[in-house]
Amino acid sequence: MTKADIIEGVYEKVGFSKKESAEIVELVFDTFKETLERGDKIKISGFGNFQVRQKKARVGRNPQTGREIEISARRVLTFRPSAVLKAALNGEQIPENHSELDAAEDAAADAAEAAGLDPEDLDEELEEVEEYKASASGMKAKAE
Amino acid sequence: MLKSDLINVLVGKKGMTQKQAEATVETIFESMKDALCRGENIEIRGLGAFHVKNYQGYQGRNPKTGQIIPVKPKRGLLFRTGKELRDRVNRPAPQTPQSDISFDPKSGNGTY
């Protein structure tokens, strides 16, 4: 799916012209970009949250040469799908406490960030929510 | 920014009715959700890409008790930020007015 398909959906379902639909969808994503550029969060209920996170400088490695390189501190965008979207992806029933689940995940990510762990690295490297949660709560336990 | 703020932006900048703006925002995210549920990836140039990833099941453990629990295969969602947005988030441009997208009530265009 690309922007063109989203525009098509707005054209068919909401009834704007193709040109209007294109401008509207463009405006929505431009608004997204401006908001995130300012460092503000975006929360779309039933879909997910977009949040800018500050990452500290760290030492990485060039995978080709094996040479160590410093990865500078930076701001990155992270996206967390809502519990509703995750359930839908898996054809599961929407959990009744979905807003609490989302809040708990946000809190775990904030805790991991505060403890010096990188929530995004965890997502990528562990690639498992359960494992991620386990390490986040482990980090919390260690900190206490 | 919440979904309701986005709806207000559409009402303010495009002169839509509240109802139209609600239907539009709902349609956009529902169609994205439907595509992802079909297992389709989404690519929005400049913003980023959503990728549906299939995870295999594995033997997990309860970290507190050490008990082995089977974890079922499932689908997860990864988001990769597009180049334009990645740069803008990391190096915000100095706050200069961007006339192409900012709302100008005097211009009179942009009303449907």
Coordinates of C-alpha atoms in Angstrom, one line a residue, chain B residues 3-13 18 21:
Chain B
K3 CA -6.7 12.0 16.4
S4 CA -9.1 14.9 17.4
D5 CA -6.3 17.4 16.8
L6 CA -5.8 16.0 13.3
I7 CA -9.5 16.3 12.7
N8 CA -9.3 20.0 13.8
V9 CA -6.4 20.6 11.4
L10 CA -8.5 19.3 8.5
V11 CA -11.5 21.5 9.6
G12 CA -9.3 24.5 10.0
K13 CA -7.1 24.2 6.9
Q18 CA -16.4 18.2 11.5
A21 CA -13.0 15.4 8.8

